[in-house]
Structure formats: structure tokens, C-alpha cells
CSV table of C-alpha atoms in Angstrom, one decimal:
chain,number,residue,atom,x,y,z
A,1,GLN,CA,-18.8,-12.0,11.3
A,2,VAL,CA,-16.1,-13.7,12.8
A,3,GLU,CA,-16.2,-16.8,13.7
A,4,LEU,CA,-13.2,-19.2,15.5
A,5,LEU,CA,-14.1,-22.9,15.4
A,6,SER,CA,-11.7,-25.0,17.7
A,7,SER,CA,-10.9,-28.8,16.5
A,8,GLY,CA,-8.8,-31.5,17.5
A,9,GLY,CA,-8.7,-32.1,20.9
A,10,GLY,CA,-9.2,-35.4,22.6
A,11,SER,CA,-7.6,-37.5,25.4
A,12,VAL,CA,-3.7,-38.9,25.3
A,13,GLN,CA,-1.5,-40.4,27.6
A,14,ALA,CA,1.7,-38.4,28.9
A,15,GLY,CA,4.4,-38.6,26.2
A,16,ASP,CA,2.1,-38.3,23.2
A,17,SER,CA,1.2,-35.7,20.8
A,18,LEU,CA,-1.9,-34.0,19.9
A,19,ARG,CA,-2.4,-30.8,17.2
A,20,ILE,CA,-5.7,-28.8,18.1
A,21,SER,CA,-6.8,-25.9,15.2
A,22,CYS,CA,-8.8,-22.9,14.9
A,23,VAL,CA,-10.6,-22.2,11.7
A,24,VAL,CA,-11.3,-18.1,11.0
A,25,SER,CA,-14.4,-17.6,9.2
A,26,GLY,CA,-16.0,-14.2,8.3
A,27,ASP,CA,-13.7,-11.3,7.6
A,28,THR,CA,-10.6,-11.9,6.2
A,29,THR,CA,-9.0,-8.8,7.5
A,30,PRO,CA,-5.7,-9.9,8.0
A,31,TYR,CA,-5.2,-10.5,11.7
A,32,TYR,CA,-2.1,-9.3,13.3
A,33,CYS,CA,-2.5,-11.3,16.2
A,34,MET,CA,-3.8,-14.2,17.1
A,35,ALA,CA,-2.9,-16.5,20.4
A,36,TRP,CA,-3.8,-20.2,22.2
A,37,PHE,CA,-5.5,-19.6,25.7
A,38,ARG,CA,-5.4,-22.5,28.6
A,39,GLN,CA,-8.0,-22.6,31.2
A,40,PRO,CA,-7.5,-26.1,33.5
A,41,PRO,CA,-10.1,-26.7,35.9
A,42,ASN,CA,-11.0,-24.3,38.8
A,43,LYS,CA,-7.7,-22.1,37.4
A,44,PRO,CA,-7.8,-18.9,35.8
A,45,ARG,CA,-6.9,-18.5,31.9
A,46,SER,CA,-3.6,-18.0,30.6
A,47,ALA,CA,-1.8,-17.4,27.7
A,48,VAL,CA,0.4,-20.6,25.9
A,49,ALA,CA,1.5,-18.8,22.8
A,50,ALA,CA,1.2,-16.0,20.1
A,51,ILE,CA,2.2,-15.6,17.3
A,52,ASP,CA,1.8,-12.0,15.1
A,53,GLN,CA,1.9,-10.8,11.3
A,54,ASN,CA,5.1,-11.4,11.1
A,55,ALA,CA,5.2,-15.2,11.8
A,56,ARG,CA,7.3,-14.3,15.4
A,57,SER,CA,5.4,-16.5,18.4
A,58,THR,CA,6.6,-16.6,21.6
A,59,TYR,CA,5.9,-19.4,24.3
A,60,THR,CA,5.3,-19.7,27.9
A,61,ASP,CA,8.1,-20.8,30.0
A,62,SER,CA,6.2,-24.4,30.6
A,63,VAL,CA,5.2,-25.4,27.2
A,64,LYS,CA,8.5,-24.0,25.7
A,65,GLY,CA,10.7,-26.9,23.3
A,66,ARG,CA,7.1,-28.9,23.0
A,67,PHE,CA,4.8,-26.4,21.9
A,68,ALA,CA,4.3,-24.9,17.9
A,69,ILE,CA,1.9,-22.3,16.9
A,70,SER,CA,1.6,-21.4,13.3
A,71,TYR,CA,-0.7,-20.4,11.4
A,72,ASP,CA,-1.8,-20.5,7.2
A,73,SER,CA,-3.2,-17.9,5.8
A,74,SER,CA,-4.4,-20.2,2.6
A,75,GLN,CA,-6.5,-22.4,5.3
A,76,LYS,CA,-7.6,-19.5,7.5
A,77,THR,CA,-5.8,-21.4,10.0
A,78,LEU,CA,-4.4,-21.3,13.0
A,79,TYR,CA,-2.7,-24.1,14.8
A,80,LEU,CA,-0.8,-25.5,18.3
A,81,GLN,CA,1.1,-28.5,17.9
A,82,MET,CA,2.0,-30.2,21.2
A,83,SER,CA,4.3,-32.7,21.6
A,84,ASN,CA,5.7,-34.5,25.3
A,85,LEU,CA,2.3,-33.6,27.0
A,86,LYS,CA,1.9,-34.3,30.6
A,87,PRO,CA,-0.8,-34.1,32.9
A,88,GLU,CA,-0.6,-30.6,34.1
A,89,ASP,CA,-1.6,-29.6,29.8
A,90,THR,CA,-4.7,-31.1,30.6
A,91,ALA,CA,-7.4,-28.0,29.9
A,92,MET,CA,-9.5,-25.9,27.7
A,93,TYR,CA,-7.5,-24.5,24.7
A,94,HIS,CA,-9.1,-21.3,23.1
A,95,CYS,CA,-8.0,-19.6,20.3
A,96,ALA,CA,-8.1,-16.0,19.5
A,97,ALA,CA,-7.2,-13.3,17.3
A,98,GLY,CA,-7.4,-9.2,16.9
A,99,ILE,CA,-6.7,-7.0,13.5
A,100,ASP,CA,-5.9,-4.3,15.2
A,101,GLU,CA,-1.9,-3.0,14.9
A,102,VAL,CA,-1.4,-1.9,18.7
A,103,ASP,CA,0.4,-3.4,21.3
A,104,ASP,CA,2.9,-6.6,21.4
A,105,CYS,CA,1.7,-9.6,20.6
A,106,VAL,CA,3.8,-11.5,22.8
A,107,VAL,CA,3.4,-13.8,25.5
A,108,VAL,CA,4.2,-12.6,29.3
A,109,GLU,CA,5.6,-14.5,31.5
A,110,THR,CA,3.9,-14.0,35.0
A,111,SER,CA,2.5,-15.8,37.8
A,112,THR,CA,-0.4,-16.4,35.3
A,113,PRO,CA,0.8,-16.0,31.9
A,114,TYR,CA,-1.1,-13.5,29.5
A,115,VAL,CA,-0.6,-11.3,25.7
A,116,ASP,CA,-0.3,-7.9,25.8
A,117,TYR,CA,-2.7,-7.5,23.3
A,118,ALA,CA,-6.6,-7.1,23.5
A,119,MET,CA,-8.1,-10.2,21.8
A,120,GLU,CA,-10.9,-9.7,19.8
A,121,TYR,CA,-12.2,-12.9,18.7
A,122,TRP,CA,-12.3,-16.2,20.9
A,123,GLY,CA,-13.1,-19.8,20.0
A,124,GLN,CA,-15.0,-22.0,21.5
A,125,GLY,CA,-12.7,-24.4,23.3
A,126,ALA,CA,-11.2,-27.4,22.7
A,127,GLN,CA,-10.7,-29.9,25.7
A,128,VAL,CA,-6.8,-31.8,25.8
A,129,THR,CA,-7.2,-34.4,28.9
A,130,VAL,CA,-3.5,-35.7,29.3
A,131,SER,CA,-3.2,-39.0,31.8
A,132,SER,CA,-0.4,-40.0,33.2
């Protein structure tokens, strides 16, 4: 059974940095697509960043240049390094992963950004709160 366990959330000031992590346990099959999503209070969940098995990463426009997604296969851990945080980054952040090599593991920019891939596994979430 695959489990994704998030950690590293917290409360910070605008301009601060924070790194959240997502440890994958269970099946050791290589993951084709991994991503971070976020859901602010009373708003829909949207994609933040995605990374595929070739380490190609894509981001929603609002975080480009500030956030970086990475995956350490030796630690089976997905990271999201967040810099120059803004109050609008406040949300519950969820990691997700998938194994099937179908579709494109990329963030599609729309009014509610999404990843053009059906994620199979989801983490429980890490709360990030940014104060002005």
C-alpha cells in the first residue's frame, strides 16, 4: 500500500522561505508523475508544480521563480522549496503521485491550474500560512 506523508508546513512572514516535504512509503515502483497542489480556504484545489520521471518540472505562473519542486529518489521524498512567500500562498498543500506512463505530467495554466494527469495517490496535506 502506497502512502504519502507530508511535513514541513507552518506559519511564516511574507518574504520568508519554507520547504515542505512528502515522503513516499510502500510500493517502490518508480513514479512517472509527482506534483504539489494547494487549496486556500473556500477555494478550489489547484496545481502548483509538477515533476516527471525525467525531472522535467513545470509551475503555475504565480509561483514561477519563487518555488522549486524536486524529488530525491534515494530518500523517496518529494520537496517543494518556497521562497519570497506571499499572503496569497496561504493554503493547504497536498502532494500527489502516479505510476502509469500516460498523459503529460505538466501544469496547465487556466483560471484553476491543473496537472494533465490523473494522480493515483495523495498525501494528507501540510498547512502553509503567510502573514503580511
